[in-house]
CSV table of C-alpha atoms and ligand atoms in Angstrom, one decimal:
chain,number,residue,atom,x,y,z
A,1,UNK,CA,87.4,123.6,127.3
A,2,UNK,CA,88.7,121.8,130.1
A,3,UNK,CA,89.9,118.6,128.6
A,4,UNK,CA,90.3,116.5,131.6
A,5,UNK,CA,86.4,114.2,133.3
A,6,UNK,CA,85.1,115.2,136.7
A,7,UNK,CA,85.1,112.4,139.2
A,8,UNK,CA,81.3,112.3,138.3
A,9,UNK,CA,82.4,111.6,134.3
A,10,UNK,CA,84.4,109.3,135.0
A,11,UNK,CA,81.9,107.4,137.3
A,12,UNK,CA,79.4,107.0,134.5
A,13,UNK,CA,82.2,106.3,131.9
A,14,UNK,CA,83.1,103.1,133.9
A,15,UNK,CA,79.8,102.1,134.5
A,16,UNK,CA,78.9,102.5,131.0
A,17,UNK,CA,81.9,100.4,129.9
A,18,UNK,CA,82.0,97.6,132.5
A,19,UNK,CA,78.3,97.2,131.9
A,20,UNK,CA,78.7,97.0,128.1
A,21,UNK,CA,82.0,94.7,128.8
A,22,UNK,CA,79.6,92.1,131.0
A,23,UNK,CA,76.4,92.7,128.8
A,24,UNK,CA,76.8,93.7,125.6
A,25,UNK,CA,80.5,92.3,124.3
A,26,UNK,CA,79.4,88.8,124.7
A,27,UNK,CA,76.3,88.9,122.8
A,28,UNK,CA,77.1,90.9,120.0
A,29,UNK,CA,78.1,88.9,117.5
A,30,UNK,CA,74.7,86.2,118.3
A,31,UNK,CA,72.6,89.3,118.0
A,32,UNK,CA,74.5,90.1,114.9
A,33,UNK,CA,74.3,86.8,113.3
A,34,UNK,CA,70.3,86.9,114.5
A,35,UNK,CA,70.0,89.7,113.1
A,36,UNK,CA,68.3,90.6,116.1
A,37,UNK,CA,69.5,92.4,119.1
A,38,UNK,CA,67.9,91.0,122.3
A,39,UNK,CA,65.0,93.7,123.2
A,40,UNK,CA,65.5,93.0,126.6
A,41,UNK,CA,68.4,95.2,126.7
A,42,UNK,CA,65.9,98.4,126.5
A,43,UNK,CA,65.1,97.3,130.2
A,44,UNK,CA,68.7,97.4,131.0
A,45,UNK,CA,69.5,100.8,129.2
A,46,UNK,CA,66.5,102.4,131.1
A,47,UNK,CA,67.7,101.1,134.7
A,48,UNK,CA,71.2,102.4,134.1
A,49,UNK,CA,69.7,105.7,133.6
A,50,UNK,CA,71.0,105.7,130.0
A,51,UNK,CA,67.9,106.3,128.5
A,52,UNK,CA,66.8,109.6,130.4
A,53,UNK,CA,70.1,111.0,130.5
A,54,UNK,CA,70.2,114.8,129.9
A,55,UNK,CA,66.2,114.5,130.4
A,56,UNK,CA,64.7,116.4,133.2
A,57,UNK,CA,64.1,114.6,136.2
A,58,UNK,CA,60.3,115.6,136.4
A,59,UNK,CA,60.1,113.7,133.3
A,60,UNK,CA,61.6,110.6,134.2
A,61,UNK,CA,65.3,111.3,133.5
A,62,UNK,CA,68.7,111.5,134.9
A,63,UNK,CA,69.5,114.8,134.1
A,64,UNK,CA,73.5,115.6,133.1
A,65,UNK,CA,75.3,117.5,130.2
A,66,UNK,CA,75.2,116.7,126.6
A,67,UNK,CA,79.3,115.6,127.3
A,68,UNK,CA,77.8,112.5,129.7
A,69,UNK,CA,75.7,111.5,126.8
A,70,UNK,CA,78.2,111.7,124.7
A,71,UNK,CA,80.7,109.6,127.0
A,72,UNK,CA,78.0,107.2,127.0
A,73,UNK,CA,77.5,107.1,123.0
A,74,UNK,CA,81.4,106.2,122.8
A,75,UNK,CA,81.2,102.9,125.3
A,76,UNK,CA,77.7,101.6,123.6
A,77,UNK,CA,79.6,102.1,120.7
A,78,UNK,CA,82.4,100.4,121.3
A,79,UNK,CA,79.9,97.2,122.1
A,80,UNK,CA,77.4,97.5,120.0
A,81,UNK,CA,76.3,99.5,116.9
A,82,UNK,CA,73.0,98.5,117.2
A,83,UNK,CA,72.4,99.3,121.1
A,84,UNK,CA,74.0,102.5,120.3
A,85,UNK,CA,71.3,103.2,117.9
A,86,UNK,CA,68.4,102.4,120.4
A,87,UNK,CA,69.6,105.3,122.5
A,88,UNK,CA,71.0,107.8,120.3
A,89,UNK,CA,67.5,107.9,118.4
A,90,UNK,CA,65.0,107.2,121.0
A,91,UNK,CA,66.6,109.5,123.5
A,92,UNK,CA,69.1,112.0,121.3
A,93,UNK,CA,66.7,112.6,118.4
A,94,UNK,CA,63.4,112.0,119.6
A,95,UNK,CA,62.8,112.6,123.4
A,96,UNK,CA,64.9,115.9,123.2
A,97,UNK,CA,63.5,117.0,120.1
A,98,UNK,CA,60.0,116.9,122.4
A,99,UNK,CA,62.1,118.2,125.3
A,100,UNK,CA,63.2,121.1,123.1
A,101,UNK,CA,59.9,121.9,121.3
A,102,UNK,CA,56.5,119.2,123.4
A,103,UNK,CA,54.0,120.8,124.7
A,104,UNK,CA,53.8,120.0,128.8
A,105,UNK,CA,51.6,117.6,128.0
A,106,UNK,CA,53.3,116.0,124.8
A,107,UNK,CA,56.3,115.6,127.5
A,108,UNK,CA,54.1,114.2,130.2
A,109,UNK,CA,52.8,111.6,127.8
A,110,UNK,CA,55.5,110.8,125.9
A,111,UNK,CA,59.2,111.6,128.2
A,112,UNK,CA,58.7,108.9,131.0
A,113,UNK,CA,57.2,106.4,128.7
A,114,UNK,CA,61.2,106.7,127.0
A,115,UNK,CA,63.4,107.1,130.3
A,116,UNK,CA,61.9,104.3,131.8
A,117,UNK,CA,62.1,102.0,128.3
A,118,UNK,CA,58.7,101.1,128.2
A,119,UNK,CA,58.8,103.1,124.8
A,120,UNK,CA,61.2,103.3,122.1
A,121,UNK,CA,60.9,106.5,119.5
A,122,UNK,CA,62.0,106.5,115.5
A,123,UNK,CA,62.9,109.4,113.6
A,124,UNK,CA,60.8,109.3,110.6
A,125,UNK,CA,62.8,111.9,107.8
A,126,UNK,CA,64.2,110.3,105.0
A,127,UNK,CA,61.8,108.8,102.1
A,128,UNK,CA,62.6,106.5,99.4
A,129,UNK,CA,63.3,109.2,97.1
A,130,UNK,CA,64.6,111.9,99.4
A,131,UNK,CA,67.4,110.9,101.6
A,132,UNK,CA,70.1,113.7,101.6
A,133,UNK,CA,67.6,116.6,99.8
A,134,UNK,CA,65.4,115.8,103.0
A,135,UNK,CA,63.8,119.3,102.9
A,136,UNK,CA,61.7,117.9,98.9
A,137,UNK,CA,60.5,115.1,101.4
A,138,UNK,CA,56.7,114.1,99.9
A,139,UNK,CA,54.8,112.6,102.7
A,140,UNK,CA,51.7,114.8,102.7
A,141,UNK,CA,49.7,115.8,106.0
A,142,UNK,CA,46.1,117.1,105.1
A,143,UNK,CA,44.1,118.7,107.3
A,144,UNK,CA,40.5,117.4,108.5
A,145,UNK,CA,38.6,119.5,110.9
A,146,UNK,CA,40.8,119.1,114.3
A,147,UNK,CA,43.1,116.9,112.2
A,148,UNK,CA,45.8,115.7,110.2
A,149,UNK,CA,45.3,112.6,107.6
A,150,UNK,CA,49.3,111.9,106.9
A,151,UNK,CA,49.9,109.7,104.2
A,152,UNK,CA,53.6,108.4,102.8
A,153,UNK,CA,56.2,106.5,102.7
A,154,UNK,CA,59.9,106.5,105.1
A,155,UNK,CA,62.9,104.1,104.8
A,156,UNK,CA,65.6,103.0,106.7
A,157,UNK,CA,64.0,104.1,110.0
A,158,UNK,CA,66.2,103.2,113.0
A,159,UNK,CA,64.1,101.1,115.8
A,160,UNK,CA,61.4,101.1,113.2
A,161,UNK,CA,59.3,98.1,114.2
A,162,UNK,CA,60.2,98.3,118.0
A,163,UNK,CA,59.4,102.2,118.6
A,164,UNK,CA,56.1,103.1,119.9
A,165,UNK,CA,56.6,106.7,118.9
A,166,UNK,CA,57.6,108.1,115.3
A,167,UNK,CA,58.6,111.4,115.1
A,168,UNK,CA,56.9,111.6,111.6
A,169,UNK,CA,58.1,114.5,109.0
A,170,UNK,CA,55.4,116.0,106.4
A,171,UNK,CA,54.8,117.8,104.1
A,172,UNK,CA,51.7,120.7,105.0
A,173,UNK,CA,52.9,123.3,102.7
A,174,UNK,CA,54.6,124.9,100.2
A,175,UNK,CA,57.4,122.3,98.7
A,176,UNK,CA,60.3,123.2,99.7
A,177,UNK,CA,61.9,122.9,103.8
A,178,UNK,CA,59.4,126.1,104.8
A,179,UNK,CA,56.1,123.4,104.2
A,180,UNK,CA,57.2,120.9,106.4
A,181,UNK,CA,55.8,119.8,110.2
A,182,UNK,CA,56.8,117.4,112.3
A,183,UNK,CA,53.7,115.3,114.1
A,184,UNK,CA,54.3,112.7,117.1
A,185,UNK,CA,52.6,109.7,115.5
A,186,UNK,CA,51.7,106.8,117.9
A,187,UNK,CA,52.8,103.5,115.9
A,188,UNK,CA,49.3,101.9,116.6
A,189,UNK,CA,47.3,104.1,114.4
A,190,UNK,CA,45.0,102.5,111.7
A,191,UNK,CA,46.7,103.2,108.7
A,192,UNK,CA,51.0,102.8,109.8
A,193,UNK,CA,52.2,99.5,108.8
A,194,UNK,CA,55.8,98.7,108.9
A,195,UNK,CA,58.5,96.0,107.9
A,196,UNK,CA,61.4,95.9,108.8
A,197,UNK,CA,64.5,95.7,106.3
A,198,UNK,CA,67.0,92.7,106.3
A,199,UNK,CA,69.8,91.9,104.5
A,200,UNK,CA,71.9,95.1,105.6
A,201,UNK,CA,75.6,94.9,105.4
A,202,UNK,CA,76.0,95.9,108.8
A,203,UNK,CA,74.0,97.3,112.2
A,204,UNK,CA,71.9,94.2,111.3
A,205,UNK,CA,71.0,93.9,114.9
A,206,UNK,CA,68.8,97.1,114.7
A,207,UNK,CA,65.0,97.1,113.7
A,208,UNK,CA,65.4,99.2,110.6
A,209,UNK,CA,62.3,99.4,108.8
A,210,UNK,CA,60.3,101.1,106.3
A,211,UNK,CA,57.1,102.5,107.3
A,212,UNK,CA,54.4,103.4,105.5
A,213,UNK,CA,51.0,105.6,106.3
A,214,UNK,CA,48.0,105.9,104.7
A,215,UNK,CA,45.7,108.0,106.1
A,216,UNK,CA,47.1,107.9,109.3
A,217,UNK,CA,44.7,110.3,111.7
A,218,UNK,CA,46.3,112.3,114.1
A,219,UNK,CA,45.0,115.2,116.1
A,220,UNK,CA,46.6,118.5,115.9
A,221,UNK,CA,47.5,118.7,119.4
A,222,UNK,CA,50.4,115.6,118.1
A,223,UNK,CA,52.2,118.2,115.7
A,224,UNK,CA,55.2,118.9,117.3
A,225,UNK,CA,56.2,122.3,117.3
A,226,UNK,CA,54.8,125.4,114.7
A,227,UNK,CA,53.4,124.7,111.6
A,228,UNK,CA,56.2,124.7,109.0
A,229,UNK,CA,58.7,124.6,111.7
A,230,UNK,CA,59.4,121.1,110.7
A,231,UNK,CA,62.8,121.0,108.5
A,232,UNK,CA,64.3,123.0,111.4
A,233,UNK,CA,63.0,121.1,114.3
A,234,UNK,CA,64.8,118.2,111.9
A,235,UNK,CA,67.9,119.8,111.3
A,236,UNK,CA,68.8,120.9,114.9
A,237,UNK,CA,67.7,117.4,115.9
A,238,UNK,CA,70.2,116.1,113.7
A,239,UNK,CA,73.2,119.2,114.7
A,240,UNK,CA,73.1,117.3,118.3
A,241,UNK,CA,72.7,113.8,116.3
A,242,UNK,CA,76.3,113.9,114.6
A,243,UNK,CA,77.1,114.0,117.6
A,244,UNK,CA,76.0,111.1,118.7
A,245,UNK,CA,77.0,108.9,115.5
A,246,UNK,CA,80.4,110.4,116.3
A,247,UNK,CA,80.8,109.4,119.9
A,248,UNK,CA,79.6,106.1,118.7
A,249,UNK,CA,82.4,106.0,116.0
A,250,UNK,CA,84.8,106.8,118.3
A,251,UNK,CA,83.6,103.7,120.2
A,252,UNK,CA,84.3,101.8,117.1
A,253,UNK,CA,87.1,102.8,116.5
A,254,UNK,CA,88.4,102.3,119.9
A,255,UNK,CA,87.2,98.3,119.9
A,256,UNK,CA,89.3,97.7,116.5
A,257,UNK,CA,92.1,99.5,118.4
A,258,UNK,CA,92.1,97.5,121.5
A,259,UNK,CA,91.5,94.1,119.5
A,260,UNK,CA,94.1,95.1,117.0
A,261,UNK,CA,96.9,95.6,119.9
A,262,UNK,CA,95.5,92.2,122.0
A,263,UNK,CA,96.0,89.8,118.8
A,264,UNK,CA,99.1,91.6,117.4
A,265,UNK,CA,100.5,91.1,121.0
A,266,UNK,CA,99.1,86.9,120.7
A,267,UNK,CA,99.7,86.0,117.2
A,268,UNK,CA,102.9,85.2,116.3
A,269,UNK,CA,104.6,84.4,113.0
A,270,UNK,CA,108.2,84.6,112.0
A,271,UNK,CA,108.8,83.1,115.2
A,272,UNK,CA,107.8,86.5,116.7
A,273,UNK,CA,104.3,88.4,117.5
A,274,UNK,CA,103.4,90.1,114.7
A,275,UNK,CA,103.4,93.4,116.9
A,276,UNK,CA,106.8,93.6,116.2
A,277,UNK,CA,106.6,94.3,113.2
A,278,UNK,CA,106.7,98.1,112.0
A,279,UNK,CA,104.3,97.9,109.4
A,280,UNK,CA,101.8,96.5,111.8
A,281,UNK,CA,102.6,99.2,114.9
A,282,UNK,CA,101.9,101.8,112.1
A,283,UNK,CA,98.6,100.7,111.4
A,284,UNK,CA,97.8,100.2,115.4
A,285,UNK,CA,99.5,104.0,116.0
A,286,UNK,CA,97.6,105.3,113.3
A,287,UNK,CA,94.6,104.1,114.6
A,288,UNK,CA,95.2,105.2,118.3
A,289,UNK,CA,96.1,108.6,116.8
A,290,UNK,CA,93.2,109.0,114.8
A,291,UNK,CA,90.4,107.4,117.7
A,292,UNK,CA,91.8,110.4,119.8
A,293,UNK,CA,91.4,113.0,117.6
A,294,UNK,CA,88.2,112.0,116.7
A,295,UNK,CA,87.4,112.2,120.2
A,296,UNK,CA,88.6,115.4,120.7
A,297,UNK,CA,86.6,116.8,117.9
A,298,UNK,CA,83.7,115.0,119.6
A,299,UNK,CA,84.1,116.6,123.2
A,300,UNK,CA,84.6,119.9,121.4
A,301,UNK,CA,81.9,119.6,119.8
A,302,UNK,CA,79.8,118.7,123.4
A,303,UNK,CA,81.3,120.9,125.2
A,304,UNK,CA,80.2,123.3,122.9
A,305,UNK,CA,76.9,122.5,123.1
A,306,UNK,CA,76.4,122.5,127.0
A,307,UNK,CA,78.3,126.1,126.9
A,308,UNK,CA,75.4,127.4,124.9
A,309,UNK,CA,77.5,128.5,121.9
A,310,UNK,CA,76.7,127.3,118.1
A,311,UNK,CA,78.4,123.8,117.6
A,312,UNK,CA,77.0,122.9,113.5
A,313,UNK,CA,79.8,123.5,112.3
A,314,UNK,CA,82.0,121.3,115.1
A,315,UNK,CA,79.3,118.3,114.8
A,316,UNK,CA,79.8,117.7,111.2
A,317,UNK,CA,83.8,118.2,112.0
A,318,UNK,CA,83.3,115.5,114.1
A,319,UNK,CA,80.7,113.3,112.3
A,320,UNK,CA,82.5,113.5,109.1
A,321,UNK,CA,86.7,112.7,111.1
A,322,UNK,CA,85.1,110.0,113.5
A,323,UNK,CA,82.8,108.1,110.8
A,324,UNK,CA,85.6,107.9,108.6
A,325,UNK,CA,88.6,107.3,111.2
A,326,UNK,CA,85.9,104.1,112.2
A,327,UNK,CA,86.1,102.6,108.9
A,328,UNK,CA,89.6,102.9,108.1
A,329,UNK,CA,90.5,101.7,112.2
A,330,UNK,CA,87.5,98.6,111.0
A,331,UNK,CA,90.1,98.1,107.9
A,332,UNK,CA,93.2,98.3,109.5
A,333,UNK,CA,91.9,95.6,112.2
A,334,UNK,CA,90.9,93.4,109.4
A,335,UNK,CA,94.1,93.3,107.9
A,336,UNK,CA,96.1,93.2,111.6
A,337,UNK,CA,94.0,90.1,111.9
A,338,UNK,CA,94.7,88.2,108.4
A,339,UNK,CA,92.2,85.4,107.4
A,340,UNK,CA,90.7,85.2,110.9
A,341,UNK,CA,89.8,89.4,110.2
A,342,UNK,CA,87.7,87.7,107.6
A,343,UNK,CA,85.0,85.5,109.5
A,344,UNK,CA,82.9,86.4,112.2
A,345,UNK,CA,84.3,83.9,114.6
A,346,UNK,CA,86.3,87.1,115.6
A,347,UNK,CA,85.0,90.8,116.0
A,348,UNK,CA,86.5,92.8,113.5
A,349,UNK,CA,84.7,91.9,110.6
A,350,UNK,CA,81.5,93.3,112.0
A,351,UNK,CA,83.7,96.1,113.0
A,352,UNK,CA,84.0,96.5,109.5
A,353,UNK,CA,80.0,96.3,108.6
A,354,UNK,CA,79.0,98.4,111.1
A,355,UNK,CA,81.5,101.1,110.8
A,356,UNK,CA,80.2,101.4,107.1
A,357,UNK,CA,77.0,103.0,108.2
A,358,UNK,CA,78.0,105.6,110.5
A,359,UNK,CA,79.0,107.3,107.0
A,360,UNK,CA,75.8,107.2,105.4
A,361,UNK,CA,73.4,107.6,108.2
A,362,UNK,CA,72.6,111.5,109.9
A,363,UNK,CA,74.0,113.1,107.1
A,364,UNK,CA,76.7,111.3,104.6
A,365,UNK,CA,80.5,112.3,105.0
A,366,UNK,CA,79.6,114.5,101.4
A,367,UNK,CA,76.6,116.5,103.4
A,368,UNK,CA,79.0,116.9,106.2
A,369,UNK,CA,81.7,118.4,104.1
A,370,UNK,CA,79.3,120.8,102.4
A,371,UNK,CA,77.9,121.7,105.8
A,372,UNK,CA,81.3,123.1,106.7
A,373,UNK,CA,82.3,124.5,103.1
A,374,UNK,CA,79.1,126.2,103.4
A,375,UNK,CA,80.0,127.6,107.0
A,376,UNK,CA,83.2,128.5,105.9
A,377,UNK,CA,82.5,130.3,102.7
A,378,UNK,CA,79.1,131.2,102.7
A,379,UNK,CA,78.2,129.7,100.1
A,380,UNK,CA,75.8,127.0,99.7
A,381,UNK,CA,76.7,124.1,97.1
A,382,UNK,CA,74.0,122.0,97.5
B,401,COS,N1,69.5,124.5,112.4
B,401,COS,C1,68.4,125.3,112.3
B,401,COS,N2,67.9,125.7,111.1
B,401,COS,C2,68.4,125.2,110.0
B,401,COS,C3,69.5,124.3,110.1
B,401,COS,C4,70.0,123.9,111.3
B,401,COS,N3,71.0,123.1,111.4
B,401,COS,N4,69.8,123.9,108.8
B,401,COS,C5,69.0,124.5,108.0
B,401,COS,N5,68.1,125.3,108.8
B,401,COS,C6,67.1,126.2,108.2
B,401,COS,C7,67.7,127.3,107.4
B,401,COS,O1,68.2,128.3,108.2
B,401,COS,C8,66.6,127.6,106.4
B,401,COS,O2,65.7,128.5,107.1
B,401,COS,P1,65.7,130.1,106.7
B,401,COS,O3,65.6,130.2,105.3
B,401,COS,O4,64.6,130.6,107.6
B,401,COS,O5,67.1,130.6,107.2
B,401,COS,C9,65.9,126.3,106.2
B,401,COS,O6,66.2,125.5,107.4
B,401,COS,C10,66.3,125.6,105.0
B,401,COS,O7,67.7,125.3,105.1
B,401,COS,P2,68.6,125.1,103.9
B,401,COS,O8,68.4,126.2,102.9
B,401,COS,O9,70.0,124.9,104.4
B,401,COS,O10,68.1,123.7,103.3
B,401,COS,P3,68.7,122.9,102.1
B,401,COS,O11,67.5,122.2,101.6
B,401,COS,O12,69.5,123.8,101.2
B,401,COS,O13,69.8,121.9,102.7
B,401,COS,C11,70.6,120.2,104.0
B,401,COS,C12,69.6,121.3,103.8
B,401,COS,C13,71.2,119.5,102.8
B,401,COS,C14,71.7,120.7,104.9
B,401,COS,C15,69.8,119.1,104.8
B,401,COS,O14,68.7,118.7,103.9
B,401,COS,C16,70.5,118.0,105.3
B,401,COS,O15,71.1,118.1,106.4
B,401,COS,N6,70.5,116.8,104.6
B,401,COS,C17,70.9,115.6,105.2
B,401,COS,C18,69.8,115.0,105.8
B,401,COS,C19,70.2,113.9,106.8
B,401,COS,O16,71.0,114.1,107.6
B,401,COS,N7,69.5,112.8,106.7
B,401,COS,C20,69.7,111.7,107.6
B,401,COS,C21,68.4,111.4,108.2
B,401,COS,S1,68.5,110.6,109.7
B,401,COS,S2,69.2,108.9,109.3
């Protein structure tokens, strides 16, 4: 693993993170106050490229390896939780997923429709009463001549009332992760009704929504994938996922980091800046040291997906070390900044909210660690 960006990396770092410095930064706590993110930043995303990235180009995208995405995850990260979230699902889970396991014409209908922006996509697993045990998830498809009537209920969908797409989980067997299929469920259908869910503690710029189907008619030619195939199409989705929520943590991580060392540097107190003081450079070194080895565990991870070898094991490494290295970094800023850590006129506090998520969502820190015990011992304590 070559640990040091091509010319070409680093291009598309910068861009990423003067862009999210000019456009994103300066919004985010408005949008976060909103509780809105401005939807006009999907336009944005797509123009960049950062929507179709790792997307063939006969489909609209921009082509690269899953390390570019990955660079990119980190600087949406570092400006915004939510806008991360637009990308990482839309293009990470669902467009790849169809990339990975569409039809040519699934692609053809659905692939430019996402690089260009025009369409957002939601990853529709986990159900009110499955959320970690998503292979016992209960929304039932039923066949009916050429079709499927799907009818259930999913929570805490991410761009849940803005995609046009939802990659839609059910049940059309056995119980059990061998009766699942995945189905490609335009969001326009008679029968899907959605509403989105406010009041979060953090990410509260993001459309996530619970959805709900009843009846919901789609042809068998919209099943993505074999029949039964879909708790795997799910999982490996959400293998290259952790990814994604780790990059983004890294992000986070990184913006406590850098706001930490710019007000330690201003504030002063004692008649000195507070960065003098040991006991504040050894929550700022602790966080630098921990942002970078998160990284590392990220890139790993990447890398070892664009050489082809099995990365699980690597992604949950680096889901489970980044998540939680975000919300002790979102801590640490809170208390480098006292009081002022503690309202939103400054960043860190939403630092704090969002970093809280990246915990729970794509597989909680306690499925990550049984992911690897399981690797590591064979056995499976779930
Ligand atoms: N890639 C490919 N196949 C996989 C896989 C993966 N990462 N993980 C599991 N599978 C396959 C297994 O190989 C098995 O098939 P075979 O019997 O043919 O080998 C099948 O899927 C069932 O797997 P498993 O026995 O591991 O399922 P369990 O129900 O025991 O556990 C866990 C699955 C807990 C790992 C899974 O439900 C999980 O990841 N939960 C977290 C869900 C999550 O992240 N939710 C967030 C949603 S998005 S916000």
């Amino acid at each position: 693993m070559d640990l040091t960006l091509s010319e070409e990396q680093e291009q598309l770092r910068d861009l990423a993170r003067d862009w999210v410095e000019r456009e994103v930064v300066p919004h985010a706590t408005e949008w976060d106050r909103a509780e809105q993110v401005d939807t006009k930043i999907v336009g944005k995303l797509a123009e960049l490229g950062f929507l179709g990235l790792g997307i063939d180009e006969e489909f609209g995208g921009s082509g690269g390896d899953f390390l570019d995405y990955a660079l990119v995850m980190e600087e949406l990260g570092r400006g915004d939780t939510s806008v991360r979230g637009i990308v990482s699902v839309t293009l990470g889970l669902v467009a790849k997923t169809i990339q990975a396991y569409g039809t040519v014409e699934q692609k053809q209908r659905w692939l430019p429709s996402f690089c260009s922006g025009e369409t957002l996509g939601c990853f529709a697993l986990t159900e009110p009463g499955t959320g970690s045990d998503a292979g016992n998830l209960v929304t039932r498809a039923v066949r009916d001549g050429d079709d499927w009537l799907i009818s259930g209920e999913k929570i805490f969908i991410t761009n849940g009332t803005w995609a046009g797409v939802a990659l839609v989980f059910a049940r059309t067997g056995n119980p059990g992760p061998k009766g699942v299929s995945a189905f490609l469920v335009p969001t326009d259908r008679a029968g899907f009704s959605r509403r989105e869910i406010k009041g979060k503690l953090g990410l509260r710029g993001q459309a996530t929504a619970e959805l709900t189907l009843d009846n919901v008619r789609v042809a068998d030619a919209e099943r993505l994938g074999e029949l039964g195939e879909g708790f795997k199409i799910a999982m490996k989705a959400l293998d290259k996922g952790r990814i994604a929520v780790a990059s983004g943590s890294v992000g986070l991580a990184r913006a406590c980091l850098e706001a930490s060392v710019a007000y330690a540097g201003e504030r002063t107190q004692f008649a000195k800046p507070i960065a003098s003081y040991q006991l504040v450079q050894e929550m700022i070194a602790e966080m630098a040291v921990e942002t970078d080895a998160a990284r590392l565990l990220v890139w790993r991870a990447a890398d070892l997906v664009d050489r082809g070898q099995p990365f699980g094991t690597a992604a949950s490494m680096a889901k489970l070390f980044a998540s939680e290295a975000a919300v002790k970094a979102a801590n640490q800023a809170i208390q480098v900044f006292g009081g002022y850590g503690y309202v939103d006129e400054f960043p860190v506090g939403k630092f704090m909210r969002d970093a809280r998520v990246q915990t729970l969502y794509e597989g909680t820190s306690q499925i990550q660690k049984l992911l690897i015990g399981r690797a590591l011992t064979g056995i499976s304590a779930f």
